[in-house]
mmCIF file of C-alpha atoms in Angstrom:
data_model
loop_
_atom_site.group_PDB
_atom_site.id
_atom_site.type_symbol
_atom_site.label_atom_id
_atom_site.label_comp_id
_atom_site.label_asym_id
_atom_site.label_seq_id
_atom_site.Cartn_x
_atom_site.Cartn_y
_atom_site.Cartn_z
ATOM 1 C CA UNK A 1 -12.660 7.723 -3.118
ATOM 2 C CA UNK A 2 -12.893 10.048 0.023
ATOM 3 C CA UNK A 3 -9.912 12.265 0.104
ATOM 4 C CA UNK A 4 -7.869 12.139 3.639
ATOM 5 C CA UNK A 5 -5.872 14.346 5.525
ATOM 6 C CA UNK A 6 -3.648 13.899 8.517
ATOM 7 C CA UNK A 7 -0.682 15.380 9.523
ATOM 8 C CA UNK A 8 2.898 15.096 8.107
ATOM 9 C CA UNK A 9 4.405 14.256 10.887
ATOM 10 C CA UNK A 10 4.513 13.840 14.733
ATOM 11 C CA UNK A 11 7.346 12.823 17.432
ATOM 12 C CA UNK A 12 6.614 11.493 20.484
ATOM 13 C CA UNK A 13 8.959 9.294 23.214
ATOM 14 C CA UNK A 14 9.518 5.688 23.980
ATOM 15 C CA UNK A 15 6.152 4.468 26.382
ATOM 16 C CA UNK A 16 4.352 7.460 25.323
ATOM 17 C CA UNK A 17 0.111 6.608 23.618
ATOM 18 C CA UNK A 18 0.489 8.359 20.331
ATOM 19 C CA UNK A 19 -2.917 9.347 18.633
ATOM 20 C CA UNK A 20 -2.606 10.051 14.753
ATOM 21 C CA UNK A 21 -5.853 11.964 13.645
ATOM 22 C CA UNK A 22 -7.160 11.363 9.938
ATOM 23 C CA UNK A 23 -10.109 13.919 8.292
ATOM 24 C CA UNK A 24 -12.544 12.334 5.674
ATOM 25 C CA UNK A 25 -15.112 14.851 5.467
ATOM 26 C CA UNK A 26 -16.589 13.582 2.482
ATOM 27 C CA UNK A 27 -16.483 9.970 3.355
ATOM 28 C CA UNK A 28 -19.134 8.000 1.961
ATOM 29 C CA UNK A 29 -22.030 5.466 3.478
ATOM 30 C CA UNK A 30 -20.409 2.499 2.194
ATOM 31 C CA UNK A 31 -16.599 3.545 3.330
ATOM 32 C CA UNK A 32 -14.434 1.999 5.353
ATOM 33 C CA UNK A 33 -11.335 3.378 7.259
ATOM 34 C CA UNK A 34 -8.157 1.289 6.829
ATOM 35 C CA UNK A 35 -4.791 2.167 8.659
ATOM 36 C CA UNK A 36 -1.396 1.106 7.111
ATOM 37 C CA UNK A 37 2.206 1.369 8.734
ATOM 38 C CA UNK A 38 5.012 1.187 6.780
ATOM 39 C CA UNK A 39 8.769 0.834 7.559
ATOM 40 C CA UNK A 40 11.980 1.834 5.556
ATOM 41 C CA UNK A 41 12.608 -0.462 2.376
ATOM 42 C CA UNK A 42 9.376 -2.239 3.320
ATOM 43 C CA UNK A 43 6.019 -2.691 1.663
ATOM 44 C CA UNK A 44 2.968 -1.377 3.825
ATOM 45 C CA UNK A 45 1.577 -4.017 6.495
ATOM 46 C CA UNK A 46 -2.050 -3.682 7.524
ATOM 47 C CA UNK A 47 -2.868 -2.316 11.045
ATOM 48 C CA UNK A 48 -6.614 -2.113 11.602
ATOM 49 C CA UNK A 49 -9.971 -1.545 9.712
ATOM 50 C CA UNK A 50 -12.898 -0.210 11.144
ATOM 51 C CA UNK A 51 -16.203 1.307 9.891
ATOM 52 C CA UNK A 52 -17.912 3.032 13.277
ATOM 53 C CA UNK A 53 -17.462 3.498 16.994
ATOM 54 C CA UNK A 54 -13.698 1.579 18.227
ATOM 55 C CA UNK A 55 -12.046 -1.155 17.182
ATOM 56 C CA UNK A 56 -9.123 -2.701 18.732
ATOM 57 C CA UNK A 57 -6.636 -4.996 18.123
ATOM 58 C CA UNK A 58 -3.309 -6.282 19.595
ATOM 59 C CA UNK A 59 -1.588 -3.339 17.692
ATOM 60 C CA UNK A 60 -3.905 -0.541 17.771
ATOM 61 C CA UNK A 61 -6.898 1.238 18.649
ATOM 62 C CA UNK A 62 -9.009 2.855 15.741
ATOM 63 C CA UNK A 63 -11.635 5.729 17.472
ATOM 64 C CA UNK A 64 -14.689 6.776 14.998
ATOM 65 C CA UNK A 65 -16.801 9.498 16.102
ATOM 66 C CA UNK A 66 -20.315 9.194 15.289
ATOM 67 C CA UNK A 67 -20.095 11.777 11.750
ATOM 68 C CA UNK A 68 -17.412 9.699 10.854
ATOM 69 C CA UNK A 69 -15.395 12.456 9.087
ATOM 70 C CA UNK A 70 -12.715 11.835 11.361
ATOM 71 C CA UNK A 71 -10.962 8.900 12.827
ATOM 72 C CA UNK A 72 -8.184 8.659 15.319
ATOM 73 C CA UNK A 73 -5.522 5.396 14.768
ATOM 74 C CA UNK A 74 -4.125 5.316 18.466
ATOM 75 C CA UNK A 75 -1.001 3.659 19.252
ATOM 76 C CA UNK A 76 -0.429 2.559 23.218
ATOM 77 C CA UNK A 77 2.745 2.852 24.553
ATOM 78 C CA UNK A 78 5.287 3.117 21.667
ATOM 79 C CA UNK A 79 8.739 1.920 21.398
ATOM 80 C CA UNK A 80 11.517 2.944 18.931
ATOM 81 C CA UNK A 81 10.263 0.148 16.558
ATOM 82 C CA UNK A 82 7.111 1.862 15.882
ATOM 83 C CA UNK A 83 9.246 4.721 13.847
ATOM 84 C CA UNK A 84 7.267 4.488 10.493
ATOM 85 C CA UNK A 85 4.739 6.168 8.140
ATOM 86 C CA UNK A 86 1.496 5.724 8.862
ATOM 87 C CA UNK A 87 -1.447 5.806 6.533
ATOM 88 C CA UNK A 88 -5.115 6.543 6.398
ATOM 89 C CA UNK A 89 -6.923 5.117 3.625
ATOM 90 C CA UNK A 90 -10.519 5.636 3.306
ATOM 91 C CA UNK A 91 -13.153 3.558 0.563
ATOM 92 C CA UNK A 92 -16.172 1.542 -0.539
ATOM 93 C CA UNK A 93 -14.244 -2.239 0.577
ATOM 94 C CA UNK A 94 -17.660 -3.652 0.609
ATOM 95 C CA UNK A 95 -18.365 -4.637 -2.963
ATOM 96 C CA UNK A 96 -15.329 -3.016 -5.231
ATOM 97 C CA UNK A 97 -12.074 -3.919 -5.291
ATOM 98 C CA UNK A 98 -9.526 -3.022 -3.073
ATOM 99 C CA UNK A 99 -8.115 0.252 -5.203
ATOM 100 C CA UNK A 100 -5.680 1.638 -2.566
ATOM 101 C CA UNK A 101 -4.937 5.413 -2.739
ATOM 102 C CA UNK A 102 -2.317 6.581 -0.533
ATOM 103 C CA UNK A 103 -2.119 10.150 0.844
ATOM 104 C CA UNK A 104 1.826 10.881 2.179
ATOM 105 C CA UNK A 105 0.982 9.310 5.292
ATOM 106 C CA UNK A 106 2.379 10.769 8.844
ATOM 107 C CA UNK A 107 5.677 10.218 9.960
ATOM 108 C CA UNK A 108 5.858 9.130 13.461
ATOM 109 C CA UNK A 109 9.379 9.356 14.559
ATOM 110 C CA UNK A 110 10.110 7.612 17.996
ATOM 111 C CA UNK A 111 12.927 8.731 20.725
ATOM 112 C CA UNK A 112 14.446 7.237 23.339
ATOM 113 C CA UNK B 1 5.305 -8.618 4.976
ATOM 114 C CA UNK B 2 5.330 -12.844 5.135
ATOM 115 C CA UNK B 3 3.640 -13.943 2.446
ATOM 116 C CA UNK B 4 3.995 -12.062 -0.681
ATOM 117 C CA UNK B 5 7.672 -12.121 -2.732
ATOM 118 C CA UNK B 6 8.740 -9.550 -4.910
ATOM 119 C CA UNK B 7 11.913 -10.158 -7.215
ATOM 120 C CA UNK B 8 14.845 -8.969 -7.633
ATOM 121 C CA UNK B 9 14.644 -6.533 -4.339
ATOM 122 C CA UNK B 10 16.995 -4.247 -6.358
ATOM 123 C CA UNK B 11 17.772 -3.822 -10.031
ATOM 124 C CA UNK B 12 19.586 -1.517 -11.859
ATOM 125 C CA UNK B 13 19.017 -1.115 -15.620
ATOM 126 C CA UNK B 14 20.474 1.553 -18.042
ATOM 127 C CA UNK B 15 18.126 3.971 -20.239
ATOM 128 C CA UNK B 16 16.184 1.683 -23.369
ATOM 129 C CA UNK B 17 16.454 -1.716 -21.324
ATOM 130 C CA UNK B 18 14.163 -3.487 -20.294
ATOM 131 C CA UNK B 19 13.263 -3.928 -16.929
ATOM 132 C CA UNK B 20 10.784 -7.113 -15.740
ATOM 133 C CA UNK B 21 9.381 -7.785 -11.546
ATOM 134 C CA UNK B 22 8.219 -10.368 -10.062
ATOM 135 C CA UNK B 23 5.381 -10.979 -7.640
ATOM 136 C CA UNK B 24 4.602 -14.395 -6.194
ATOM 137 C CA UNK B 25 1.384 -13.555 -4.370
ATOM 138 C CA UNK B 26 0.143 -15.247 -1.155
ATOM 139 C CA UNK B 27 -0.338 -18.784 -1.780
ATOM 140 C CA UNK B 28 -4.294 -19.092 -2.323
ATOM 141 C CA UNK B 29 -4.162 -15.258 -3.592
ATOM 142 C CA UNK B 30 -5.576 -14.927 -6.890
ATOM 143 C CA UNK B 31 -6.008 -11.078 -6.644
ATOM 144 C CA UNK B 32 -2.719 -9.124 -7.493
ATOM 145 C CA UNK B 33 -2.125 -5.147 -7.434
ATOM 146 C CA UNK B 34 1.068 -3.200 -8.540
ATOM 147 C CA UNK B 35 1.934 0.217 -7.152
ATOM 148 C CA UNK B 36 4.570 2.391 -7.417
ATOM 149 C CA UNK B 37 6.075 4.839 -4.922
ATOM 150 C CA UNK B 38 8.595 7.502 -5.183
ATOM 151 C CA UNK B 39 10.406 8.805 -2.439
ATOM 152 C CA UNK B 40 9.034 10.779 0.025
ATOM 153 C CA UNK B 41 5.336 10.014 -1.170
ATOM 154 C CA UNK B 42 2.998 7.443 -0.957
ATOM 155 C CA UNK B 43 2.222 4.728 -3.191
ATOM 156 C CA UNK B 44 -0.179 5.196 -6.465
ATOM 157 C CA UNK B 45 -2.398 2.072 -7.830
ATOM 158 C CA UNK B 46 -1.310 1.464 -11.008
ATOM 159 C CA UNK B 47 -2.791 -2.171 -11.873
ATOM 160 C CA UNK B 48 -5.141 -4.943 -10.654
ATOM 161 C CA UNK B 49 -5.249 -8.478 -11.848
ATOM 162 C CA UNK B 50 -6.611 -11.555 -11.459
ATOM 163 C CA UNK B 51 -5.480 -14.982 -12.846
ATOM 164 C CA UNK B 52 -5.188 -14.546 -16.452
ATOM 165 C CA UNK B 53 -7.011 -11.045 -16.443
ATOM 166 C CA UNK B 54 -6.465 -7.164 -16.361
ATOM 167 C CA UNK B 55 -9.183 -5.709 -14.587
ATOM 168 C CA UNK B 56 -7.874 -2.187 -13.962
ATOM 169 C CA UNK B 57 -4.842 -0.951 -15.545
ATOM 170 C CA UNK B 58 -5.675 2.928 -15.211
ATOM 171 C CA UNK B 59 -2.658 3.726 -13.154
ATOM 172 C CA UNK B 60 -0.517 1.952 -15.498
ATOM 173 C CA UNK B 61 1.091 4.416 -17.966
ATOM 174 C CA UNK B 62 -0.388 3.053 -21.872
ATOM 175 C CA UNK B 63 3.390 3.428 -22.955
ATOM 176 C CA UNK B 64 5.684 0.809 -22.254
ATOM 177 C CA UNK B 65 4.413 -0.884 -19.427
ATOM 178 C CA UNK B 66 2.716 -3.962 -19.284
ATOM 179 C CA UNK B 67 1.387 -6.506 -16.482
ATOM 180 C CA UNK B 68 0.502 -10.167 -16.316
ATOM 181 C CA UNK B 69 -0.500 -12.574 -14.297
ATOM 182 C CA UNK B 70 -0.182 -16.016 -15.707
ATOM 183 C CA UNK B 71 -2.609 -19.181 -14.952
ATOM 184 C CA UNK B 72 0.501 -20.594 -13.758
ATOM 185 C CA UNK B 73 3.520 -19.087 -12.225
ATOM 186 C CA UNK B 74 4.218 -15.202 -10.757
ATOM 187 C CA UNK B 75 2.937 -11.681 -11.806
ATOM 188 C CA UNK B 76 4.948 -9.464 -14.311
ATOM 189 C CA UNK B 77 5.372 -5.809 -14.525
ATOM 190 C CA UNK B 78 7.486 -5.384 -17.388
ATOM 191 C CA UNK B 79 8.995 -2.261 -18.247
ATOM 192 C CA UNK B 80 10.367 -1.779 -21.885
ATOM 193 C CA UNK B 81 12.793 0.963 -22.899
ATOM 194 C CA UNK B 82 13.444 2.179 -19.230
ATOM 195 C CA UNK B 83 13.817 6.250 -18.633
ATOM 196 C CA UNK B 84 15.189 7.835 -15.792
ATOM 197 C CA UNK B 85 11.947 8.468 -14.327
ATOM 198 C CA UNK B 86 11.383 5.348 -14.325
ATOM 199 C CA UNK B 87 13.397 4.980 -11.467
ATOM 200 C CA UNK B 88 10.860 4.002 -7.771
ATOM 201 C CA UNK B 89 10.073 1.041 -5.751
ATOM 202 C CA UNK B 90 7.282 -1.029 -6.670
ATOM 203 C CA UNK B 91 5.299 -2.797 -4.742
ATOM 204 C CA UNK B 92 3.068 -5.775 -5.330
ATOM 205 C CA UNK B 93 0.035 -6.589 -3.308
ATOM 206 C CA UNK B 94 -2.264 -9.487 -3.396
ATOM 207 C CA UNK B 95 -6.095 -10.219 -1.569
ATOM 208 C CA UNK B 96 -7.953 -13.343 -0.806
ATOM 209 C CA UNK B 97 -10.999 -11.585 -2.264
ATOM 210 C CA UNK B 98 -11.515 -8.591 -4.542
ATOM 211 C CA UNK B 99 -12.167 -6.612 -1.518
ATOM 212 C CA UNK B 100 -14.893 -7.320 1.304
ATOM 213 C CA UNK B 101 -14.518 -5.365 4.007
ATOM 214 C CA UNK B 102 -12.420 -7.954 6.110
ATOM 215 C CA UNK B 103 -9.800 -8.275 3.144
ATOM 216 C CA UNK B 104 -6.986 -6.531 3.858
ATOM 217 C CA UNK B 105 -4.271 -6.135 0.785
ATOM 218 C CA UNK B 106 -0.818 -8.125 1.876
ATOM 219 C CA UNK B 107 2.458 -6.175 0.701
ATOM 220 C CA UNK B 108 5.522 -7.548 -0.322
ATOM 221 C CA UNK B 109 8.708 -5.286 0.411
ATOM 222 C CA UNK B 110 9.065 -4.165 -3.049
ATOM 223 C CA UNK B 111 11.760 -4.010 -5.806
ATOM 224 C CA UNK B 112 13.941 -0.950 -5.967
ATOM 225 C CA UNK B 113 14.528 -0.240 -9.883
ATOM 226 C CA UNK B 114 17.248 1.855 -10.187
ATOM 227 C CA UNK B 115 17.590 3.671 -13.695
ATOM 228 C CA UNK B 116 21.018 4.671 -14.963
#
């Protein structure tokens, strides 16, 4: 499975967009790009899933460049509830089984 | 996290018991997956089931641990002869499918095994 990389951590204030930036250089043809958020003493909940180009939901917005080795989970708006790690999980969904591997995620941390 | 229940949410066991977690998957669910995360890092696969059947148990350490999931009632992790590294939260997930790109893994919020 493609290995990712995003940052450790970021900060950001209440109402502020937050953009968390994910590298997959070596993701694959058949790869997907799957975001996860997960609070304290929680299990992770699914945000978004997208394979090219932008995807949005009611939560998020999920940017793909065209090379694909990147991908940018943006969050509009934020509030103190959004304090959680976030995840960037790259692999072949179409096909195989849904093997998760988690990275250490970023840590978004949210002030008033 | 709706959907998926993990039992007990906490449980503390002292070195050489044994230690056993439930996972009552989405109703409908008949794909299960066990991780386990340790603090400050994310979580590692360790097994995937269906009904009745292991189909990937390479994150699963060969000693001591063991994982069902019966025809009829919740998944197991079972843990014999705990160690202090056993100590983490585990997490159980479970999938409509065994992975299309539209299925999405549904976490419960884990059980907290606390090794004395």
């Amino acid at each position: 499975l493609a290995k990712t990389t995003q940052p450790i951590s970021m900060d950001s204030y209440e109402g502020q967009e937050v953009n968390i930036t994910c590298s997959h250089n070596n993701i694959a043809t058949n790869d997907y790009i799957t975001w996860y958020q997960q609070f304290p003493s929680q299990g992770p909940r699914f945000i978004i899933q997208g394979y090219k180009t932008k995807v949005t939901n009611e939560v998020a917005s999920l940017f793909i460049p065209a090379d694909r080795k990147s991908s940018t989970l943006s969050l509009p708006r934020v509030s103190l509830s959004d304090t959680a790690v976030y995840y960037c999980l790259v692999g072949p969904f179409s096909g195989g089984y849904n093997k998760l591997i988690f990275g250490a995620g970023t840590r978004l941390a949210v002030h008033p | 996290n709706a959907g998926v229940m993990q039992n007990p949410r906490h449980l503390v066991r002292r070195r050489g018991q044994e230690a056993r977690l439930r996972c009552s998957p989405v109703k409908g669910h008949s794909h299960v997956y066990w991780y386990r995360q340790l603090p400050e890092e994310g979580l590692k696969f360790m097994v995937y089931l269906q009904k009745e059947n292991i189909i990937d148990e390479s994150g699963m350490p060969k000693e001591r641990f063991s994982a069902e999931f019966p025809k009829e009632g919740p998944s197991i992790l079972r843990i014999q002869q705990v160690v202090r590294g056993d100590s983490a939260a585990y997490f159980c997930a479970s999938s409509l499918d065994r992975g299309g790109g539209n299925q999405p893994q549904h976490f419960g919020d884990g059980t907290r095994l606390s090794i004395l």
